[in-house]
């Protein structure tokens, strides 16, 4: 029974580790959700910035004579804006991938914790049964001693009459 009690203690420590891992996975998932939200917000902010840039470039083109140098500068500005937009979208995709990975890690940590909990529950139940059996055996032994004492006591008393 003592060996089994140590097994229960080991499984309890294992469950504690899985609980801690699950909590860590939840924190990482929360951070991943936050990163996705921030990346999407950055894209939205940049989209608004691009709209302003487009209007500024149109005003620049409409109100003055445009030279080849001006068109080249506008083209360069638009190319930089497009590259930044692609980079921001890549950031969103990376954040979403990290979120998916964090969700999978959290799901696995929850499954591991549940399995450890079930194992601990079984072990605890078996340990409780062993304890009850041990108590029953002690009670049975005590009853046998009492019966033997009574048998000796009253057996002799009956024989001496």
PDB file of C-alpha atoms in Angstrom:
ATOM      1  CA  UNK A   1       0.000   0.000   0.000  1.00  0.00           C
ATOM      2  CA  UNK A   2       2.901   2.364   0.721  1.00  0.00           C
ATOM      3  CA  UNK A   3       4.319   1.760  -2.749  1.00  0.00           C
ATOM      4  CA  UNK A   4       0.935   2.585  -4.177  1.00  0.00           C
ATOM      5  CA  UNK A   5       0.741   5.761  -2.082  1.00  0.00           C
ATOM      6  CA  UNK A   6       4.075   6.846  -3.554  1.00  0.00           C
ATOM      7  CA  UNK A   7       2.687   6.114  -7.020  1.00  0.00           C
ATOM      8  CA  UNK A   8      -0.260   8.394  -6.258  1.00  0.00           C
ATOM      9  CA  UNK A   9       2.159  11.101  -5.086  1.00  0.00           C
ATOM     10  CA  UNK A  10       4.183  10.773  -8.304  1.00  0.00           C
ATOM     11  CA  UNK A  11       1.044  10.996 -10.412  1.00  0.00           C
ATOM     12  CA  UNK A  12      -0.099  14.004  -8.410  1.00  0.00           C
ATOM     13  CA  UNK A  13       3.204  15.781  -9.114  1.00  0.00           C
ATOM     14  CA  UNK A  14       2.859  14.845 -12.779  1.00  0.00           C
ATOM     15  CA  UNK A  15      -0.634  16.343 -12.815  1.00  0.00           C
ATOM     16  CA  UNK A  16       0.727  19.519 -11.218  1.00  0.00           C
ATOM     17  CA  UNK A  17       3.320  19.778 -14.005  1.00  0.00           C
ATOM     18  CA  UNK A  18       0.623  19.311 -16.643  1.00  0.00           C
ATOM     19  CA  UNK A  19      -1.523  21.970 -14.969  1.00  0.00           C
ATOM     20  CA  UNK A  20       1.413  24.370 -15.039  1.00  0.00           C
ATOM     21  CA  UNK A  21       2.071  23.526 -18.700  1.00  0.00           C
ATOM     22  CA  UNK A  22      -1.584  24.137 -19.515  1.00  0.00           C
ATOM     23  CA  UNK A  23      -1.497  27.520 -17.776  1.00  0.00           C
ATOM     24  CA  UNK A  24       1.660  28.440 -19.689  1.00  0.00           C
ATOM     25  CA  UNK A  25      -0.011  27.396 -22.945  1.00  0.00           C
ATOM     26  CA  UNK A  26      -3.010  29.587 -22.096  1.00  0.00           C
ATOM     27  CA  UNK A  27      -0.708  32.546 -21.468  1.00  0.00           C
ATOM     28  CA  UNK A  28       1.099  31.928 -24.759  1.00  0.00           C
ATOM     29  CA  UNK A  29      -2.224  31.680 -26.614  1.00  0.00           C
ATOM     30  CA  UNK A  30      -3.339  34.956 -25.027  1.00  0.00           C
ATOM     31  CA  UNK A  31      -0.114  36.604 -26.213  1.00  0.00           C
ATOM     32  CA  UNK A  32      -0.620  35.152 -29.700  1.00  0.00           C
ATOM     33  CA  UNK A  33      -4.175  36.518 -29.855  1.00  0.00           C
ATOM     34  CA  UNK A  34      -2.846  39.894 -28.782  1.00  0.00           C
ATOM     35  CA  UNK A  35      -0.119  39.761 -31.453  1.00  0.00           C
ATOM     36  CA  UNK A  36      -2.692  38.959 -34.161  1.00  0.00           C
ATOM     37  CA  UNK A  37      -4.881  41.851 -33.023  1.00  0.00           C
ATOM     38  CA  UNK A  38      -1.901  44.209 -33.027  1.00  0.00           C
ATOM     39  CA  UNK A  39      -0.792  43.058 -36.485  1.00  0.00           C
ATOM     40  CA  UNK A  40      -4.292  43.522 -37.878  1.00  0.00           C
ATOM     41  CA  UNK A  41      -4.525  46.947 -36.249  1.00  0.00           C
ATOM     42  CA  UNK A  42      -1.197  47.899 -37.847  1.00  0.00           C
ATOM     43  CA  UNK A  43      -2.556  46.851 -41.253  1.00  0.00           C
ATOM     44  CA  UNK A  44      -5.713  48.892 -40.699  1.00  0.00           C
ATOM     45  CA  UNK A  45      -3.705  51.931 -39.586  1.00  0.00           C
ATOM     46  CA  UNK A  46      -1.471  51.609 -42.612  1.00  0.00           C
ATOM     47  CA  UNK A  47      -4.495  51.262 -44.885  1.00  0.00           C
ATOM     48  CA  UNK A  48      -5.731  54.624 -43.584  1.00  0.00           C
ATOM     49  CA  UNK A  49      -2.250  56.084 -44.023  1.00  0.00           C
ATOM     50  CA  UNK A  50      -2.162  54.850 -47.639  1.00  0.00           C
ATOM     51  CA  UNK A  51      -5.488  56.508 -48.376  1.00  0.00           C
ATOM     52  CA  UNK A  52      -4.047  59.814 -47.177  1.00  0.00           C
ATOM     53  CA  UNK A  53      -0.865  59.211 -49.174  1.00  0.00           C
ATOM     54  CA  UNK A  54      -2.856  58.501 -52.326  1.00  0.00           C
ATOM     55  CA  UNK A  55      -4.818  61.724 -51.895  1.00  0.00           C
ATOM     56  CA  UNK A  56      -1.636  63.705 -51.290  1.00  0.00           C
ATOM     57  CA  UNK A  57      -0.008  62.222 -54.387  1.00  0.00           C
ATOM     58  CA  UNK A  58      -3.093  62.949 -56.489  1.00  0.00           C
ATOM     59  CA  UNK A  59      -3.171  66.542 -55.270  1.00  0.00           C
ATOM     60  CA  UNK A  60       0.500  66.877 -56.062  1.00  0.00           C
ATOM     61  CA  UNK A  61      -0.037  65.573 -59.579  1.00  0.00           C
ATOM     62  CA  UNK A  62      -3.209  67.547 -60.277  1.00  0.00           C
ATOM     63  CA  UNK A  63      -2.053  70.948 -59.112  1.00  0.00           C
ATOM     64  CA  UNK A  64       1.321  71.156 -60.813  1.00  0.00           C
ATOM     65  CA  UNK A  65       3.139  70.249 -63.951  1.00  0.00           C
ATOM     66  CA  UNK A  66       4.503  66.784 -63.577  1.00  0.00           C
ATOM     67  CA  UNK A  67       7.993  65.909 -64.650  1.00  0.00           C
ATOM     68  CA  UNK A  68       9.500  62.502 -65.184  1.00  0.00           C
ATOM     69  CA  UNK A  69      11.384  62.937 -61.924  1.00  0.00           C
ATOM     70  CA  UNK A  70       8.098  63.605 -60.130  1.00  0.00           C
ATOM     71  CA  UNK A  71       6.532  60.497 -61.632  1.00  0.00           C
ATOM     72  CA  UNK A  72       9.577  58.446 -60.687  1.00  0.00           C
ATOM     73  CA  UNK A  73       9.369  59.742 -57.107  1.00  0.00           C
ATOM     74  CA  UNK A  74       5.647  58.935 -56.975  1.00  0.00           C
ATOM     75  CA  UNK A  75       6.283  55.476 -58.388  1.00  0.00           C
ATOM     76  CA  UNK A  76       9.039  54.924 -55.814  1.00  0.00           C
ATOM     77  CA  UNK A  77       6.741  56.092 -52.993  1.00  0.00           C
ATOM     78  CA  UNK A  78       3.962  53.773 -54.144  1.00  0.00           C
ATOM     79  CA  UNK A  79       6.388  50.856 -54.442  1.00  0.00           C
ATOM     80  CA  UNK A  80       7.628  51.463 -50.879  1.00  0.00           C
ATOM     81  CA  UNK A  81       4.029  51.636 -49.675  1.00  0.00           C
ATOM     82  CA  UNK A  82       3.232  48.353 -51.412  1.00  0.00           C
ATOM     83  CA  UNK A  83       6.306  46.672 -49.903  1.00  0.00           C
ATOM     84  CA  UNK A  84       5.356  47.874 -46.446  1.00  0.00           C
ATOM     85  CA  UNK A  85       1.790  46.604 -46.965  1.00  0.00           C
ATOM     86  CA  UNK A  86       3.143  43.185 -47.967  1.00  0.00           C
ATOM     87  CA  UNK A  87       5.427  43.154 -44.933  1.00  0.00           C
ATOM     88  CA  UNK A  88       2.504  44.007 -42.661  1.00  0.00           C
ATOM     89  CA  UNK A  89       0.395  41.245 -44.197  1.00  0.00           C
ATOM     90  CA  UNK A  90       3.295  38.823 -43.700  1.00  0.00           C
ATOM     91  CA  UNK A  91       3.349  39.887 -40.044  1.00  0.00           C
ATOM     92  CA  UNK A  92      -0.378  39.128 -39.805  1.00  0.00           C
ATOM     93  CA  UNK A  93       0.120  35.692 -41.377  1.00  0.00           C
ATOM     94  CA  UNK A  94       3.008  34.907 -39.034  1.00  0.00           C
ATOM     95  CA  UNK A  95       0.966  36.036 -36.032  1.00  0.00           C
ATOM     96  CA  UNK A  96      -1.977  33.900 -37.171  1.00  0.00           C
ATOM     97  CA  UNK A  97       0.330  30.901 -37.645  1.00  0.00           C
ATOM     98  CA  UNK A  98       1.743  31.452 -34.158  1.00  0.00           C
ATOM     99  CA  UNK A  99      -1.818  31.648 -32.831  1.00  0.00           C
ATOM    100  CA  UNK A 100      -2.736  28.347 -34.480  1.00  0.00           C
ATOM    101  CA  UNK A 101       0.362  26.757 -32.988  1.00  0.00           C
ATOM    102  CA  UNK A 102      -0.425  28.197 -29.546  1.00  0.00           C
ATOM    103  CA  UNK A 103      -3.997  26.902 -29.772  1.00  0.00           C
ATOM    104  CA  UNK A 104      -2.727  23.436 -30.691  1.00  0.00           C
ATOM    105  CA  UNK A 105      -0.228  23.531 -27.825  1.00  0.00           C
ATOM    106  CA  UNK A 106      -2.981  24.560 -25.425  1.00  0.00           C
ATOM    107  CA  UNK A 107      -5.285  21.822 -26.725  1.00  0.00           C
ATOM    108  CA  UNK A 108      -2.550  19.204 -26.277  1.00  0.00           C
ATOM    109  CA  UNK A 109      -1.710  20.504 -22.804  1.00  0.00           C
ATOM    110  CA  UNK A 110      -5.382  20.213 -21.838  1.00  0.00           C
ATOM    111  CA  UNK A 111      -5.535  16.657 -23.170  1.00  0.00           C
ATOM    112  CA  UNK A 112      -2.360  15.732 -21.287  1.00  0.00           C
ATOM    113  CA  UNK A 113      -3.743  17.251 -18.091  1.00  0.00           C
ATOM    114  CA  UNK A 114      -7.033  15.381 -18.462  1.00  0.00           C
ATOM    115  CA  UNK A 115      -5.190  12.096 -19.027  1.00  0.00           C
ATOM    116  CA  UNK A 116      -3.005  12.711 -15.975  1.00  0.00           C
ATOM    117  CA  UNK A 117      -6.096  13.615 -13.950  1.00  0.00           C
ATOM    118  CA  UNK A 118      -7.830  10.398 -15.004  1.00  0.00           C
ATOM    119  CA  UNK A 119      -4.737   8.374 -14.136  1.00  0.00           C
ATOM    120  CA  UNK A 120      -4.489  10.071 -10.749  1.00  0.00           C
ATOM    121  CA  UNK A 121      -8.194   9.498 -10.112  1.00  0.00           C
ATOM    122  CA  UNK A 122      -7.819   5.774 -10.862  1.00  0.00           C
ATOM    123  CA  UNK A 123      -4.751   5.505  -8.653  1.00  0.00           C
ATOM    124  CA  UNK A 124      -6.436   7.426  -5.851  1.00  0.00           C
ATOM    125  CA  UNK A 125      -9.502   5.209  -6.108  1.00  0.00           C
ATOM    126  CA  UNK A 126      -7.364   2.071  -5.974  1.00  0.00           C
ATOM    127  CA  UNK A 127      -5.412   3.476  -3.017  1.00  0.00           C
ATOM    128  CA  UNK A 128      -8.664   4.222  -1.198  1.00  0.00           C
ATOM    129  CA  UNK A 129      -9.863   0.673  -1.865  1.00  0.00           C
ATOM    130  CA  UNK A 130      -6.563  -0.685  -0.532  1.00  0.00           C
ATOM    131  CA  UNK A 131      -6.886   1.485   2.579  1.00  0.00           C
ATOM    132  CA  UNK A 132     -10.447   0.282   3.121  1.00  0.00           C
ATOM    133  CA  UNK A 133      -9.336  -3.333   2.653  1.00  0.00           C
ATOM    134  CA  UNK A 134      -6.494  -2.758   5.118  1.00  0.00           C
ATOM    135  CA  UNK A 135      -8.897  -1.230   7.653  1.00  0.00           C
ATOM    136  CA  UNK A 136     -11.314  -4.117   7.133  1.00  0.00           C
ATOM    137  CA  UNK A 137      -8.460  -6.589   7.667  1.00  0.00           C
ATOM    138  CA  UNK A 138      -7.464  -4.784  10.878  1.00  0.00           C
ATOM    139  CA  UNK A 139     -11.054  -4.834  12.090  1.00  0.00           C
ATOM    140  CA  UNK A 140     -11.329  -8.502  11.159  1.00  0.00           C
ATOM    141  CA  UNK A 141      -8.102  -9.302  13.012  1.00  0.00           C
ATOM    142  CA  UNK A 142      -9.309  -7.333  16.025  1.00  0.00           C
ATOM    143  CA  UNK A 143     -12.645  -9.162  15.929  1.00  0.00           C
ATOM    144  CA  UNK A 144     -10.785 -12.476  15.725  1.00  0.00           C
ATOM    145  CA  UNK A 145      -8.699 -11.508  18.770  1.00  0.00           C
ATOM    146  CA  UNK A 146     -11.830 -10.543  20.680  1.00  0.00           C
ATOM    147  CA  UNK A 147     -13.529 -13.782  19.646  1.00  0.00           C
ATOM    148  CA  UNK A 148     -10.467 -15.761  20.739  1.00  0.00           C
ATOM    149  CA  UNK A 149     -10.358 -13.889  24.041  1.00  0.00           C
ATOM    150  CA  UNK A 150     -14.049 -14.490  24.629  1.00  0.00           C
ATOM    151  CA  UNK A 151     -13.649 -18.137  23.648  1.00  0.00           C
ATOM    152  CA  UNK A 152     -10.767 -18.573  26.055  1.00  0.00           C
ATOM    153  CA  UNK A 153     -12.413 -16.565  28.814  1.00  0.00           C
ATOM    154  CA  UNK A 154     -15.861 -18.080  28.555  1.00  0.00           C
ATOM    155  CA  UNK A 155     -14.626 -21.460  27.440  1.00  0.00           C
ATOM    156  CA  UNK A 156     -12.645 -21.779  30.657  1.00  0.00           C
ATOM    157  CA  UNK A 157     -15.445 -20.311  32.687  1.00  0.00           C
ATOM    158  CA  UNK A 158     -17.847 -22.872  31.190  1.00  0.00           C
ATOM    159  CA  UNK A 159     -15.361 -25.691  31.812  1.00  0.00           C
ATOM    160  CA  UNK A 160     -14.842 -24.718  35.470  1.00  0.00           C
ATOM    161  CA  UNK A 161     -18.586 -24.841  36.262  1.00  0.00           C
TER     162      UNK A 161
END
